mmCIF file of C-alpha atoms and ligand atoms in Angstrom:
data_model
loop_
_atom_site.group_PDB
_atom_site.id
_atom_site.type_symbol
_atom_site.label_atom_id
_atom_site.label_comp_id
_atom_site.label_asym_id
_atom_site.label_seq_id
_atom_site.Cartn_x
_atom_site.Cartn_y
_atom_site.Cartn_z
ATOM 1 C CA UNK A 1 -40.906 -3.195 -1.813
ATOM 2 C CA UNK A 2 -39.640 0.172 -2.888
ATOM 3 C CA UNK A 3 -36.991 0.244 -0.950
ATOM 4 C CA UNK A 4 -35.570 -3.476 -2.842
ATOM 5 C CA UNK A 5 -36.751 -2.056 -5.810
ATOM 6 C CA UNK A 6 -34.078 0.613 -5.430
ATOM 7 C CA UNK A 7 -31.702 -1.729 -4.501
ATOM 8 C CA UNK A 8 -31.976 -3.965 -7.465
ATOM 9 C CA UNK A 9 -31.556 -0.766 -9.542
ATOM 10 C CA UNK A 10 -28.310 -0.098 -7.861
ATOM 11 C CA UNK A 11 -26.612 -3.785 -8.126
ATOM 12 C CA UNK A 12 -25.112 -4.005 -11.634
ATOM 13 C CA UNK A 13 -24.024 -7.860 -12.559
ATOM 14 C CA UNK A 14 -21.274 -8.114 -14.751
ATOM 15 C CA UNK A 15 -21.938 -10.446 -17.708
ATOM 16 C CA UNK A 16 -18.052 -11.395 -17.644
ATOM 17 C CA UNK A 17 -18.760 -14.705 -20.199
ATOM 18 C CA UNK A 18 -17.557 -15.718 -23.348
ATOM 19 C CA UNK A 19 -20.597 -16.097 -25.618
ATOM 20 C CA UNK A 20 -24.347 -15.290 -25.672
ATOM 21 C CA UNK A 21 -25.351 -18.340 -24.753
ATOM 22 C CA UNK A 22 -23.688 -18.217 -21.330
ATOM 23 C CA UNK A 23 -25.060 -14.508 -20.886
ATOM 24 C CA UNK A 24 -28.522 -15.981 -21.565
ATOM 25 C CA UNK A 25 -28.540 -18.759 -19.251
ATOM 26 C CA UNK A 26 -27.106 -16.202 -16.175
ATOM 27 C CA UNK A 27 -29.913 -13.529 -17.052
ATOM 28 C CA UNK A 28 -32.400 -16.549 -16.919
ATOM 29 C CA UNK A 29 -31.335 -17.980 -13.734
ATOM 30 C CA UNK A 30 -31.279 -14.597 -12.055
ATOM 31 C CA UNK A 31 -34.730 -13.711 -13.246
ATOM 32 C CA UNK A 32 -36.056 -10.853 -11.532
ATOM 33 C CA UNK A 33 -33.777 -10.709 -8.533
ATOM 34 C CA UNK A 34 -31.519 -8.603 -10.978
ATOM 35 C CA UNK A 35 -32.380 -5.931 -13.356
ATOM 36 C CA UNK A 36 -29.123 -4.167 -13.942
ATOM 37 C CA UNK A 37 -26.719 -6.080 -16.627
ATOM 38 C CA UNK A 38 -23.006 -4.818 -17.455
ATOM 39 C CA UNK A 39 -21.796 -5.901 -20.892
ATOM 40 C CA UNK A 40 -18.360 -5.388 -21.392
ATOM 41 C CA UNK A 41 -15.663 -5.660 -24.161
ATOM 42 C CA UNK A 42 -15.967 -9.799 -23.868
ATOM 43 C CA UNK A 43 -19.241 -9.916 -24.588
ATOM 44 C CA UNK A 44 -19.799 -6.848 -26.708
ATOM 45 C CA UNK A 45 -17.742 -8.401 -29.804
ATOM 46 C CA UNK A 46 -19.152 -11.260 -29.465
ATOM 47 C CA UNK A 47 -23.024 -10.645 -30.056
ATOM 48 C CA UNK A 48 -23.620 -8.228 -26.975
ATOM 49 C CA UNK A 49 -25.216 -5.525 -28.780
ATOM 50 C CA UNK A 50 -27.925 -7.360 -29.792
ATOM 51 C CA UNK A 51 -28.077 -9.210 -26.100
ATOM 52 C CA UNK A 52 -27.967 -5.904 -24.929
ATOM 53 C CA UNK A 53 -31.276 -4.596 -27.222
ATOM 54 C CA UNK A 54 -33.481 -7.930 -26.085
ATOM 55 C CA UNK A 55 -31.932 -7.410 -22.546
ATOM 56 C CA UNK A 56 -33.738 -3.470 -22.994
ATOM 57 C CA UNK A 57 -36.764 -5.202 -24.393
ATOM 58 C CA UNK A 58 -36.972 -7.116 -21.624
ATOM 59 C CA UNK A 59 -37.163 -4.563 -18.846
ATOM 60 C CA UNK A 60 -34.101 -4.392 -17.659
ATOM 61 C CA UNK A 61 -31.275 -2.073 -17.529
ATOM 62 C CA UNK A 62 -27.936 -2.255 -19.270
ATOM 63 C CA UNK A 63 -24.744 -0.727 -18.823
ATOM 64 C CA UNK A 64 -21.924 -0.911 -21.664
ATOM 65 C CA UNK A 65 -18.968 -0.794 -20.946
ATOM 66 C CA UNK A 66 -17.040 0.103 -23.909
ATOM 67 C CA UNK A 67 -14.554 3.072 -22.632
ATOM 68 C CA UNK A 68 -14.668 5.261 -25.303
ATOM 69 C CA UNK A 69 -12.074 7.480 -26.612
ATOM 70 C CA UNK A 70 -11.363 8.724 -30.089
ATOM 71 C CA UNK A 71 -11.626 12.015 -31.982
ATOM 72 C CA UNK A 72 -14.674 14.629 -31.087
ATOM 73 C CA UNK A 73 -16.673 13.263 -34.164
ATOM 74 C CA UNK A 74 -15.876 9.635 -34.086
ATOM 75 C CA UNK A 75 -16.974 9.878 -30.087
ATOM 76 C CA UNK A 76 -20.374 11.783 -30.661
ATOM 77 C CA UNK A 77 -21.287 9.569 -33.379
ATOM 78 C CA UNK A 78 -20.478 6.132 -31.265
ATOM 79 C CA UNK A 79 -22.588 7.804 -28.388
ATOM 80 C CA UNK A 80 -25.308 8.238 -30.670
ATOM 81 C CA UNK A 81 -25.566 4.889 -31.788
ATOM 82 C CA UNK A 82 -24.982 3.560 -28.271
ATOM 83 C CA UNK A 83 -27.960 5.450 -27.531
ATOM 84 C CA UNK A 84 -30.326 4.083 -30.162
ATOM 85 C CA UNK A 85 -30.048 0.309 -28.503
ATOM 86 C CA UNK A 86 -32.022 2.038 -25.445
ATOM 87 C CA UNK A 87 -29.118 1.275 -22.764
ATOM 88 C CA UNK A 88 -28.956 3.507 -19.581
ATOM 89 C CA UNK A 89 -25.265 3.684 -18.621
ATOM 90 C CA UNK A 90 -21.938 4.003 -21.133
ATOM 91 C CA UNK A 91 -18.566 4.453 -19.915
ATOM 92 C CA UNK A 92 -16.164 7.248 -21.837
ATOM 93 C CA UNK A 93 -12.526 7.353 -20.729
ATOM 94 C CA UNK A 94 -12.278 10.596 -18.451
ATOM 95 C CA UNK A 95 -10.291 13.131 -21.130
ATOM 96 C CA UNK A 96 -12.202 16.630 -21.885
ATOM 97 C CA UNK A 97 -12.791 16.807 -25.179
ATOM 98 C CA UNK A 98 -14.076 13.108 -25.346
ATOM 99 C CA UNK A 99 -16.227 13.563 -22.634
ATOM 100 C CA UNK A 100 -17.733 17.294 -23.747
ATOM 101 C CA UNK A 101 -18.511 15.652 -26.746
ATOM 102 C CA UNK A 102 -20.403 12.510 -25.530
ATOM 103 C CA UNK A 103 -22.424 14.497 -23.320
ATOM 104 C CA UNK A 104 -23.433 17.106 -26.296
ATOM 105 C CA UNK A 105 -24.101 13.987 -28.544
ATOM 106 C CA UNK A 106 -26.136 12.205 -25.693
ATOM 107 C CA UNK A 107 -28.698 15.125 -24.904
ATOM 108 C CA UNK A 108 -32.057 13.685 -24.492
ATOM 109 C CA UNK A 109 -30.986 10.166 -24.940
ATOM 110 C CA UNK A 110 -31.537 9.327 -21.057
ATOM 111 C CA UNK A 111 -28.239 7.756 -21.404
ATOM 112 C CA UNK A 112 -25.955 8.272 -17.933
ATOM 113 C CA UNK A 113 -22.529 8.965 -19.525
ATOM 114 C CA UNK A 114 -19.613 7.673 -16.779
ATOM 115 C CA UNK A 115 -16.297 8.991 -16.999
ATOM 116 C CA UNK A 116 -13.692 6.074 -16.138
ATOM 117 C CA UNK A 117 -10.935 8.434 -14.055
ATOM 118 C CA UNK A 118 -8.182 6.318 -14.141
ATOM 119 C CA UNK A 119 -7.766 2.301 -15.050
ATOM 120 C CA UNK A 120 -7.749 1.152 -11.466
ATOM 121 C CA UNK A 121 -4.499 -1.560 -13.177
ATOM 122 C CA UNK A 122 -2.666 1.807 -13.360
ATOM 123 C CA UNK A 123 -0.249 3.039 -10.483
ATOM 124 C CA UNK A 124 2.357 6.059 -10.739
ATOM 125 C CA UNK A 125 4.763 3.901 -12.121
ATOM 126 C CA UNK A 126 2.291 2.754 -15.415
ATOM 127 C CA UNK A 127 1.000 6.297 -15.161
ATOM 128 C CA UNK A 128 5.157 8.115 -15.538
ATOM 129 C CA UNK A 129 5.778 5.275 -18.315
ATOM 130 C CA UNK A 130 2.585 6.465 -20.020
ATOM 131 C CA UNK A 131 4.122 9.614 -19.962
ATOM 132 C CA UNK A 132 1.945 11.301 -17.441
ATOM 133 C CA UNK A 133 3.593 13.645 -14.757
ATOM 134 C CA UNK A 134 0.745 13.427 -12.319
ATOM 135 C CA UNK A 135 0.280 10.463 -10.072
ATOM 136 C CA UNK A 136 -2.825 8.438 -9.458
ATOM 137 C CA UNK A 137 -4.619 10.286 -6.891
ATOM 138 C CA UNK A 138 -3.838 13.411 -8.157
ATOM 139 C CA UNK A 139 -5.036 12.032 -11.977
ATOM 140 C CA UNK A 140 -8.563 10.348 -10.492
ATOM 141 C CA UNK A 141 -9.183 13.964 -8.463
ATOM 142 C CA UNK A 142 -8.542 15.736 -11.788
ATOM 143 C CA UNK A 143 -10.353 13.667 -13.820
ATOM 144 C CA UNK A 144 -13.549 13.553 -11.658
ATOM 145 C CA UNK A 145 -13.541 17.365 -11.634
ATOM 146 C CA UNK A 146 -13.600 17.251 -15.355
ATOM 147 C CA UNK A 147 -16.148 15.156 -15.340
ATOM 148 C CA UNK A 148 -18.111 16.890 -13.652
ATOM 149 C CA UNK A 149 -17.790 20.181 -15.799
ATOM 150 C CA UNK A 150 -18.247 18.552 -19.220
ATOM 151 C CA UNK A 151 -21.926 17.487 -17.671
ATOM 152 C CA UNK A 152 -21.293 13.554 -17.257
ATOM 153 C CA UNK A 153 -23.788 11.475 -15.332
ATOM 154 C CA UNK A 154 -21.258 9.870 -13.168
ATOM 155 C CA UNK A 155 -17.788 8.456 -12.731
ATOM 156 C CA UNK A 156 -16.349 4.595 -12.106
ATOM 157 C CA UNK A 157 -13.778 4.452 -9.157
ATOM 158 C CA UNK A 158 -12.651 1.495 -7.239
ATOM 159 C CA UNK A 159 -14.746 1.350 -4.128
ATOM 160 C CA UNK A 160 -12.045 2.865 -1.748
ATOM 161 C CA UNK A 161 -11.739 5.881 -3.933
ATOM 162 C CA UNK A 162 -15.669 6.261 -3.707
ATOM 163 C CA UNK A 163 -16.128 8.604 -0.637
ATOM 164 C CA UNK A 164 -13.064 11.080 -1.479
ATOM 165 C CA UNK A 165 -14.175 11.152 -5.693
ATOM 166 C CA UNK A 166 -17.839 11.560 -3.939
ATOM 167 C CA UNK A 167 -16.532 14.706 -2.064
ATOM 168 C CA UNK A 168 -15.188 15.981 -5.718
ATOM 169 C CA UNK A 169 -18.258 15.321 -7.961
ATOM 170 C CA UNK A 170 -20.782 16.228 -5.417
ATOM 171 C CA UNK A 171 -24.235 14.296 -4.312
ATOM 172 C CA UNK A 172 -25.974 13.690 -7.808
ATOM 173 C CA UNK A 173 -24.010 12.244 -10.334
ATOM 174 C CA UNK A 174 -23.239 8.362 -9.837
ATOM 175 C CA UNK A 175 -20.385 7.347 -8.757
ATOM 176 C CA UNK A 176 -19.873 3.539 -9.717
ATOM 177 C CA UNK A 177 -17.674 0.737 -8.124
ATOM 178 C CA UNK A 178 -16.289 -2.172 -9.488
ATOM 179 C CA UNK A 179 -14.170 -4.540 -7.006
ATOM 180 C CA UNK A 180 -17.036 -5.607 -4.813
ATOM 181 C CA UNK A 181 -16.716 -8.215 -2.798
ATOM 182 C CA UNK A 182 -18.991 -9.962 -0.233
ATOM 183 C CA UNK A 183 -17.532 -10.503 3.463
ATOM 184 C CA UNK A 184 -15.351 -13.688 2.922
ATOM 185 C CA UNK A 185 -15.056 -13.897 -1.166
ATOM 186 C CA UNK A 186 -12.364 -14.745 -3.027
ATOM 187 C CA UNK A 187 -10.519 -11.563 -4.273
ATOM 188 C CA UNK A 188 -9.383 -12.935 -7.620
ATOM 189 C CA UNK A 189 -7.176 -10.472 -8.677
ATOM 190 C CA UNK A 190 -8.671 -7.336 -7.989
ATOM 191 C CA UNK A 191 -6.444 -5.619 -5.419
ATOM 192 C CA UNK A 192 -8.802 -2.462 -4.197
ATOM 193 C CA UNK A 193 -12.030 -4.451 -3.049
ATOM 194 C CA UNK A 194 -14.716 -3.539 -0.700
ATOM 195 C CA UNK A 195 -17.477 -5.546 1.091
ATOM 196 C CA UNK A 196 -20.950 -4.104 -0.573
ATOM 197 C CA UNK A 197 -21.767 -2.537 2.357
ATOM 198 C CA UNK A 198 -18.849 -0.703 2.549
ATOM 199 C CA UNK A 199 -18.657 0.705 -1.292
ATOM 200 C CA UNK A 200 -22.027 1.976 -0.002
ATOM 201 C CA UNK A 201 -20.848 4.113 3.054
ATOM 202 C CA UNK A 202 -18.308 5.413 0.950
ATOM 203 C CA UNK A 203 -20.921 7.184 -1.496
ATOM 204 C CA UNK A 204 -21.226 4.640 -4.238
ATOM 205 C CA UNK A 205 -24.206 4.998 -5.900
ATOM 206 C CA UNK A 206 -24.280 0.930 -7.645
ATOM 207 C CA UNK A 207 -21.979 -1.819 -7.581
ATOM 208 C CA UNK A 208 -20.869 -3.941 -10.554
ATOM 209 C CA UNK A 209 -20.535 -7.470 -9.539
ATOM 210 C CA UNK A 210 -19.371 -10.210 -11.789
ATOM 211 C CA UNK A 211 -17.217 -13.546 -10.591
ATOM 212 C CA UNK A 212 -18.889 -13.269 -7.062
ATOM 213 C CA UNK A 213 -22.279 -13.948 -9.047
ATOM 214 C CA UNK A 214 -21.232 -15.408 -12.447
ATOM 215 C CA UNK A 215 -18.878 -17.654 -11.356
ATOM 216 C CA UNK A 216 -20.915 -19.310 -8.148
ATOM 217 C CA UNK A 217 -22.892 -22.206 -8.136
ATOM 218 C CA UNK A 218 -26.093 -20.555 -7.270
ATOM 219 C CA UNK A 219 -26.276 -17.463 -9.198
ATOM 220 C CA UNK A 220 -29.449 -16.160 -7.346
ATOM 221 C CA UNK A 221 -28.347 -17.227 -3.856
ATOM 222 C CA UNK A 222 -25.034 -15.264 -4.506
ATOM 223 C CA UNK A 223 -26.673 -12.062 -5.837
ATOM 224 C CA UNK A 224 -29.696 -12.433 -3.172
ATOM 225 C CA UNK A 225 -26.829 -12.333 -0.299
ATOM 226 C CA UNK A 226 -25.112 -9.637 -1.867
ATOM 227 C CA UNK A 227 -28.623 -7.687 -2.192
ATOM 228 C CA UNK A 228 -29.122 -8.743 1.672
ATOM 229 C CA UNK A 229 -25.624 -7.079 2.583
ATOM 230 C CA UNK A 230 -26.944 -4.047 0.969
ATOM 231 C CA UNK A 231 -29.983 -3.681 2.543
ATOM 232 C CA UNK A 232 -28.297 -3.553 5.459
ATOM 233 C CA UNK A 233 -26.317 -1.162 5.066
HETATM 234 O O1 LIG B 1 -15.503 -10.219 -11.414
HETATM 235 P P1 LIG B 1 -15.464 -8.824 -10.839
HETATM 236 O O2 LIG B 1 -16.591 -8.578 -9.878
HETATM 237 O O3 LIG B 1 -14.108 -8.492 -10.278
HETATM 238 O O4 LIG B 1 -15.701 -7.901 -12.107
HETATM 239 C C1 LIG B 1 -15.731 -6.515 -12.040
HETATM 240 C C2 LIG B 1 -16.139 -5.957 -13.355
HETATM 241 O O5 LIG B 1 -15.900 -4.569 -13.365
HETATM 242 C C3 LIG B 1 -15.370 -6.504 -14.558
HETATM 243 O O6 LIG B 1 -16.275 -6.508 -15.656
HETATM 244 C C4 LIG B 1 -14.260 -5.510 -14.769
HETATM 245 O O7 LIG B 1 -13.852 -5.422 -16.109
HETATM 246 C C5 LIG B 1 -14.970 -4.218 -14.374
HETATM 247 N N1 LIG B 1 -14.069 -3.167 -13.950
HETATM 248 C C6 LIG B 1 -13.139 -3.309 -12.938
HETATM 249 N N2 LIG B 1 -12.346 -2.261 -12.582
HETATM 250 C C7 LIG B 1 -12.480 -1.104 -13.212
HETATM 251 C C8 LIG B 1 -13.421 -0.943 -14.218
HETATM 252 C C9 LIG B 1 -14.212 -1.999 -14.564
HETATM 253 O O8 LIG B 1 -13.032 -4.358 -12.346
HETATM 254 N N3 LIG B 1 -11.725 -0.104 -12.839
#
């Protein structure tokens, strides 16, 4: 029982829907095989905050992602009301300053700050038109130092990136994958997937699934499997 226990904590379920009505009925149907929720830009201007304070209430655990960046002041003060709703994970875009100054803001919230490296849509070529010299691998490797120094709780990386980012930021902090896919899944249109078993060799530490369990038919059966294919890994 522990051992699923720890599991659950360490599959995230992206609430990838239009309205809180949708988010509702998914939560519902999953009941307690899930108690890790992901809410997003979709659903975070449309009503998520509050969705995201019952979802607290409720005993589970939420993860915004909202990708912060902005000045020092405007980044601390965001953090700070982030960490008033009671949620346990908040992503930052990886750049120094924005990061040193989430992590001062967040002391003692219990919020896990997670630097997002590099958007995983971004090759060298978006990178050199975005005026950036250094190419992806080289950007993700910086970026997950930095993280590291300015005190985050963890990075996101696409699942193949996972055991060489792991290497960088060391065994505690979490690194997080998005791009999971079960053996035999559609890929939709992400283009760096792994099976969950695999994300989990590499050193992730959770897995945000969405479509695989949002859009199936059975949203239990699909999350169950994908809890099954973690276990045995
Ligand atoms: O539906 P799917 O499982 O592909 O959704 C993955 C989730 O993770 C989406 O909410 C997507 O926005 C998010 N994400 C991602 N790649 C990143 C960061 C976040 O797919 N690099």
């Amino acid at each position: 029982m522990a051992v699923q226990n720890e599991l659950r904590d360490r599959l995230i379920v992206g609430l990838d829907v239009p309205g809180i009505a949708e988010a509702e009925r998914v939560v519902e149907t999953l009941g307690d095989t899930v108690g890790f929720y992901k809410i997003g830009y979709q659903l975070a201007y449309a009503g998520g905050f509050e969705l995201a304070r019952d979802l607290v209430k409720d005993g589970k655990k939420v993860f915004l992602d909202l990708k912060l960046l902005d000045i020092d002041n405007t980044v601390a003060k965001g953090v700070e009301s982030v960490a008033r709703l009671g949620v346990n994970m908040l992503t930052i875009h990886a750049y120094p300053k924005a990061m040193r100054a989430a992590v001062e803001a967040a002391k003692g919230s219990g919020v896990c700050l997670l630097g997002v490296t590099v958007l995983t849509s971004m090759d060298d070529a978006d990178l050199r038109e975005a005026g950036y010299a250094e190419g992806a691998a080289a950007l993700t490797a910086r970026r997950a130092g930095q993280a590291r120094e300015a005190g985050m709780g963890g990075i996101v990386c696409a699942a193949p990136e996972a055991s060489r980012l792991r290497g960088i930021v060391g065994p505690d902090l979490a690194v997080v994958t998005p791009g999971i896919r079960p053996a035999g899944a559609d890929a939709g249109d992400q283009k760096r997937i792994a099976t969950p078993a695999d994300a989990l060799r590499s050193g992730a530490s959770h897995l945000v699934v969405a479509r695989p369990v949002v859009a199936a038919a059975d949203h239990k059966g699909a999350a169950t499997a994908i809890l099954e294919e973690m276990a045995a890994a």
